[in-house]
């Protein structure tokens, strides 16, 4: 691995943040329980989802508190959802109005705030970006037109926020008639983002998860086995059972378990990207902050950070 990935290879531990308008449902629509997939899995009409998103008001989002929480736990980087499968942009994109500023009227730019707080604290910031997009009809009707808009959004993100990392997802999306994302799409997108920022690290879901796609592999919720892969690796994991916020999900892993997972991954040369899903207000739940706090306490006591 070259100089681009050096910080990533040394980081070992990062914070994933799943945050979007789905948080407003708090994991439930009628009797249907789902979280960041709630629109699709619970068959919510777009009219309902859009009306709910318009009420999204994360006024208690505190970038500095989140960065301190990460730092305290020993995390070296943060990856936040800039756009999940619902297509909702968490920054004021000029590409469409399906974004936090134009749709909900919340005037703060949370990605900017997080970038500034992270930079001030020596923490790297990356963005999750879903290739799959349920909201834009062109994803199914005119995929090349969709890709043009996706590139325009990524140009905004990379140019305006200078992320250290891009975490792609949804390259596996099923649509009509087949998954449209090809190896060529991935190679083209990788060239595109690297032309803007040669330093940006990307996961292999930018393409089709071949060894040549992006900078590192992403075995989800799994503990990387030994021997270590030929590729850099990062496993992402939830603290409880869900990525986005669900009021009913209180099945938190213990700090002991989390430290054990982190140590196991580190011993195989893999990173752990441990997720939090803030509440619709933007505040982090007591259960998740306690788990991170416990990890940090263990690190401080045992000198592993
Ligand atoms: C995706 C998303 O659908 C999910 O909502 C969450 O954001 C997660 C981090 O990523 O889900 C996946 C992606 C890849 C696999 C499984 C679920 N996988 O490779 O097995």
PDB file of C-alpha atoms in Angstrom, residues 123-266:
ATOM      1  CA  UNK A 123      -9.332  13.166  13.037  1.00  0.00           C
ATOM      2  CA  UNK A 124      -9.864  12.205   9.373  1.00  0.00           C
ATOM      3  CA  UNK A 125     -13.333  12.580   7.892  1.00  0.00           C
ATOM      4  CA  UNK A 126     -14.811  10.373   5.183  1.00  0.00           C
ATOM      5  CA  UNK A 127     -18.188  10.112   3.484  1.00  0.00           C
ATOM      6  CA  UNK A 128     -20.402   7.100   2.841  1.00  0.00           C
ATOM      7  CA  UNK A 129     -22.126   7.537  -0.522  1.00  0.00           C
ATOM      8  CA  UNK A 130     -24.726   5.102  -1.880  1.00  0.00           C
ATOM      9  CA  UNK A 131     -24.552   4.376  -5.582  1.00  0.00           C
ATOM     10  CA  UNK A 132     -28.029   2.873  -5.332  1.00  0.00           C
ATOM     11  CA  UNK A 133     -30.630   5.647  -5.197  1.00  0.00           C
ATOM     12  CA  UNK A 134     -34.325   4.938  -4.641  1.00  0.00           C
ATOM     13  CA  UNK A 135     -35.440   8.549  -5.038  1.00  0.00           C
ATOM     14  CA  UNK A 136     -34.034   9.508  -8.420  1.00  0.00           C
ATOM     15  CA  UNK A 137     -36.193   7.876 -11.138  1.00  0.00           C
ATOM     16  CA  UNK A 138     -33.211   8.001 -13.504  1.00  0.00           C
ATOM     17  CA  UNK A 139     -31.506   5.275 -11.513  1.00  0.00           C
ATOM     18  CA  UNK A 140     -33.900   2.878 -13.263  1.00  0.00           C
ATOM     19  CA  UNK A 141     -35.122   4.921 -16.253  1.00  0.00           C
ATOM     20  CA  UNK A 142     -31.865   6.443 -17.502  1.00  0.00           C
ATOM     21  CA  UNK A 143     -28.829   5.132 -15.697  1.00  0.00           C
ATOM     22  CA  UNK A 144     -26.205   7.166 -17.634  1.00  0.00           C
ATOM     23  CA  UNK A 145     -28.093  10.355 -16.719  1.00  0.00           C
ATOM     24  CA  UNK A 146     -28.144   9.211 -13.096  1.00  0.00           C
ATOM     25  CA  UNK A 147     -24.385   8.573 -13.141  1.00  0.00           C
ATOM     26  CA  UNK A 148     -23.782  12.101 -14.445  1.00  0.00           C
ATOM     27  CA  UNK A 149     -25.709  13.521 -11.468  1.00  0.00           C
ATOM     28  CA  UNK A 150     -23.927  11.198  -9.067  1.00  0.00           C
ATOM     29  CA  UNK A 151     -20.567  12.441 -10.347  1.00  0.00           C
ATOM     30  CA  UNK A 152     -21.728  16.033  -9.931  1.00  0.00           C
ATOM     31  CA  UNK A 153     -22.573  15.304  -6.292  1.00  0.00           C
ATOM     32  CA  UNK A 154     -19.247  13.577  -5.714  1.00  0.00           C
ATOM     33  CA  UNK A 155     -17.473  16.519  -7.322  1.00  0.00           C
ATOM     34  CA  UNK A 156     -19.183  18.776  -4.763  1.00  0.00           C
ATOM     35  CA  UNK A 157     -18.266  16.513  -1.870  1.00  0.00           C
ATOM     36  CA  UNK A 158     -14.626  16.033  -2.854  1.00  0.00           C
ATOM     37  CA  UNK A 159     -14.029  19.644  -3.923  1.00  0.00           C
ATOM     38  CA  UNK A 160     -15.870  21.396  -1.099  1.00  0.00           C
ATOM     39  CA  UNK A 161     -15.123  19.098   1.855  1.00  0.00           C
ATOM     40  CA  UNK A 162     -11.842  17.419   0.869  1.00  0.00           C
ATOM     41  CA  UNK A 163     -12.759  14.067   2.463  1.00  0.00           C
ATOM     42  CA  UNK A 164      -9.935  11.704   3.418  1.00  0.00           C
ATOM     43  CA  UNK A 165     -12.054   8.730   2.376  1.00  0.00           C
ATOM     44  CA  UNK A 166     -15.080   7.768   0.279  1.00  0.00           C
ATOM     45  CA  UNK A 167     -17.088   4.745   1.407  1.00  0.00           C
ATOM     46  CA  UNK A 168     -19.208   3.569  -1.492  1.00  0.00           C
ATOM     47  CA  UNK A 169     -22.144   1.209  -1.144  1.00  0.00           C
ATOM     48  CA  UNK A 170     -25.106  -0.025  -3.151  1.00  0.00           C
ATOM     49  CA  UNK A 171     -22.950  -1.160  -6.057  1.00  0.00           C
ATOM     50  CA  UNK A 172     -24.817  -4.453  -5.603  1.00  0.00           C
ATOM     51  CA  UNK A 173     -28.234  -2.854  -6.050  1.00  0.00           C
ATOM     52  CA  UNK A 174     -30.832  -4.917  -7.868  1.00  0.00           C
ATOM     53  CA  UNK A 175     -32.970  -2.997 -10.312  1.00  0.00           C
ATOM     54  CA  UNK A 176     -34.592  -3.457 -13.719  1.00  0.00           C
ATOM     55  CA  UNK A 177     -33.491  -5.568 -15.410  1.00  0.00           C
ATOM     56  CA  UNK A 178     -30.198  -6.273 -13.638  1.00  0.00           C
ATOM     57  CA  UNK A 179     -27.670  -4.582 -11.432  1.00  0.00           C
ATOM     58  CA  UNK A 180     -26.490  -1.678 -13.599  1.00  0.00           C
ATOM     59  CA  UNK A 181     -23.178  -1.037 -11.833  1.00  0.00           C
ATOM     60  CA  UNK A 182     -20.359  -2.584 -13.848  1.00  0.00           C
ATOM     61  CA  UNK A 183     -16.620  -3.040 -13.422  1.00  0.00           C
ATOM     62  CA  UNK A 184     -16.228  -0.284 -16.022  1.00  0.00           C
ATOM     63  CA  UNK A 185     -18.520   2.051 -14.069  1.00  0.00           C
ATOM     64  CA  UNK A 186     -16.319   1.461 -11.038  1.00  0.00           C
ATOM     65  CA  UNK A 187     -13.048   2.078 -12.862  1.00  0.00           C
ATOM     66  CA  UNK A 188     -14.462   5.220 -14.451  1.00  0.00           C
ATOM     67  CA  UNK A 189     -15.687   6.540 -11.086  1.00  0.00           C
ATOM     68  CA  UNK A 190     -12.362   5.798  -9.446  1.00  0.00           C
ATOM     69  CA  UNK A 191     -10.524   7.751 -12.169  1.00  0.00           C
ATOM     70  CA  UNK A 192     -13.041  10.560 -11.742  1.00  0.00           C
ATOM     71  CA  UNK A 193     -12.597  11.002  -7.991  1.00  0.00           C
ATOM     72  CA  UNK A 194      -8.810  10.502  -8.103  1.00  0.00           C
ATOM     73  CA  UNK A 195      -8.541  13.228 -10.752  1.00  0.00           C
ATOM     74  CA  UNK A 196     -10.068  15.621  -8.219  1.00  0.00           C
ATOM     75  CA  UNK A 197      -8.237  14.224  -5.199  1.00  0.00           C
ATOM     76  CA  UNK A 198      -5.338  11.788  -5.689  1.00  0.00           C
ATOM     77  CA  UNK A 199      -5.214  11.356  -1.911  1.00  0.00           C
ATOM     78  CA  UNK A 200      -8.790  10.199  -1.314  1.00  0.00           C
ATOM     79  CA  UNK A 201      -8.944   6.615  -0.029  1.00  0.00           C
ATOM     80  CA  UNK A 202     -11.858   4.525  -1.314  1.00  0.00           C
ATOM     81  CA  UNK A 203     -13.294   1.161  -0.399  1.00  0.00           C
ATOM     82  CA  UNK A 204     -13.693  -1.572  -2.999  1.00  0.00           C
ATOM     83  CA  UNK A 205     -17.449  -1.014  -3.306  1.00  0.00           C
ATOM     84  CA  UNK A 206     -16.622   1.819  -5.698  1.00  0.00           C
ATOM     85  CA  UNK A 207     -16.361  -1.060  -8.184  1.00  0.00           C
ATOM     86  CA  UNK A 208     -17.260  -4.732  -8.022  1.00  0.00           C
ATOM     87  CA  UNK A 209     -15.154  -5.600  -4.975  1.00  0.00           C
ATOM     88  CA  UNK A 210     -12.291  -7.054  -6.937  1.00  0.00           C
ATOM     89  CA  UNK A 211      -8.784  -6.705  -5.496  1.00  0.00           C
ATOM     90  CA  UNK A 212      -8.136  -3.937  -8.029  1.00  0.00           C
ATOM     91  CA  UNK A 213     -11.194  -1.925  -7.012  1.00  0.00           C
ATOM     92  CA  UNK A 214     -10.452   0.953  -4.649  1.00  0.00           C
ATOM     93  CA  UNK A 215      -7.947   0.747  -1.811  1.00  0.00           C
ATOM     94  CA  UNK A 216      -9.460  -1.714   0.614  1.00  0.00           C
ATOM     95  CA  UNK A 217     -11.970  -4.495   1.183  1.00  0.00           C
ATOM     96  CA  UNK A 218     -15.077  -4.310   3.362  1.00  0.00           C
ATOM     97  CA  UNK A 219     -16.152  -7.600   4.933  1.00  0.00           C
ATOM     98  CA  UNK A 220     -19.312  -6.465   6.690  1.00  0.00           C
ATOM     99  CA  UNK A 221     -20.032  -7.323  10.332  1.00  0.00           C
ATOM    100  CA  UNK A 222     -17.478 -10.108   9.977  1.00  0.00           C
ATOM    101  CA  UNK A 223     -14.214 -10.478  11.766  1.00  0.00           C
ATOM    102  CA  UNK A 224     -11.514 -10.785   9.140  1.00  0.00           C
ATOM    103  CA  UNK A 225      -9.887 -14.176   9.296  1.00  0.00           C
ATOM    104  CA  UNK A 226      -6.265 -15.053   9.186  1.00  0.00           C
ATOM    105  CA  UNK A 227      -4.088 -15.090   7.248  1.00  0.00           C
ATOM    106  CA  UNK A 228      -4.570 -11.407   6.524  1.00  0.00           C
ATOM    107  CA  UNK A 229      -5.889 -10.542   3.080  1.00  0.00           C
ATOM    108  CA  UNK A 230      -3.655  -9.288   0.269  1.00  0.00           C
ATOM    109  CA  UNK A 231      -5.764  -6.164   0.456  1.00  0.00           C
ATOM    110  CA  UNK A 232      -6.203  -3.657   3.267  1.00  0.00           C
ATOM    111  CA  UNK A 233      -9.409  -4.419   5.119  1.00  0.00           C
ATOM    112  CA  UNK A 234     -11.975  -2.692   7.248  1.00  0.00           C
ATOM    113  CA  UNK A 235     -14.895  -4.405   8.932  1.00  0.00           C
ATOM    114  CA  UNK A 236     -17.881  -2.261   9.784  1.00  0.00           C
ATOM    115  CA  UNK A 237     -20.024  -3.209  12.746  1.00  0.00           C
ATOM    116  CA  UNK A 238     -23.000  -1.976  14.710  1.00  0.00           C
ATOM    117  CA  UNK A 239     -22.869  -1.339  18.486  1.00  0.00           C
ATOM    118  CA  UNK A 240     -26.379  -2.748  18.782  1.00  0.00           C
ATOM    119  CA  UNK A 241     -28.205  -4.486  15.883  1.00  0.00           C
ATOM    120  CA  UNK A 242     -29.064  -1.601  13.566  1.00  0.00           C
ATOM    121  CA  UNK A 243     -27.159   1.062  11.592  1.00  0.00           C
ATOM    122  CA  UNK A 244     -29.621   3.948  11.752  1.00  0.00           C
ATOM    123  CA  UNK A 245     -31.407   4.917  14.981  1.00  0.00           C
ATOM    124  CA  UNK A 246     -34.139   2.567  16.218  1.00  0.00           C
ATOM    125  CA  UNK A 247     -35.771   3.411  19.526  1.00  0.00           C
ATOM    126  CA  UNK A 248     -36.458  -0.294  20.168  1.00  0.00           C
ATOM    127  CA  UNK A 249     -32.900  -1.526  19.581  1.00  0.00           C
ATOM    128  CA  UNK A 250     -31.223  -1.656  22.976  1.00  0.00           C
ATOM    129  CA  UNK A 251     -29.157  -4.777  22.360  1.00  0.00           C
ATOM    130  CA  UNK A 252     -25.810  -3.060  22.941  1.00  0.00           C
ATOM    131  CA  UNK A 253     -22.542  -4.967  22.800  1.00  0.00           C
ATOM    132  CA  UNK A 254     -20.450  -4.633  25.926  1.00  0.00           C
ATOM    133  CA  UNK A 255     -17.207  -2.623  25.899  1.00  0.00           C
ATOM    134  CA  UNK A 256     -15.393  -5.907  26.618  1.00  0.00           C
ATOM    135  CA  UNK A 257     -16.852  -7.495  23.488  1.00  0.00           C
ATOM    136  CA  UNK A 258     -16.056  -4.431  21.382  1.00  0.00           C
ATOM    137  CA  UNK A 259     -12.448  -4.299  22.581  1.00  0.00           C
ATOM    138  CA  UNK A 260     -12.107  -8.029  21.869  1.00  0.00           C
ATOM    139  CA  UNK A 261     -13.399  -7.501  18.310  1.00  0.00           C
ATOM    140  CA  UNK A 262     -11.088  -4.544  17.809  1.00  0.00           C
ATOM    141  CA  UNK A 263      -8.071  -6.509  19.052  1.00  0.00           C
ATOM    142  CA  UNK A 264      -8.938  -9.480  16.861  1.00  0.00           C
ATOM    143  CA  UNK A 265      -9.220  -7.293  13.770  1.00  0.00           C
ATOM    144  CA  UNK A 266      -6.068  -5.339  14.628  1.00  0.00           C
TER     145      UNK A 266
END
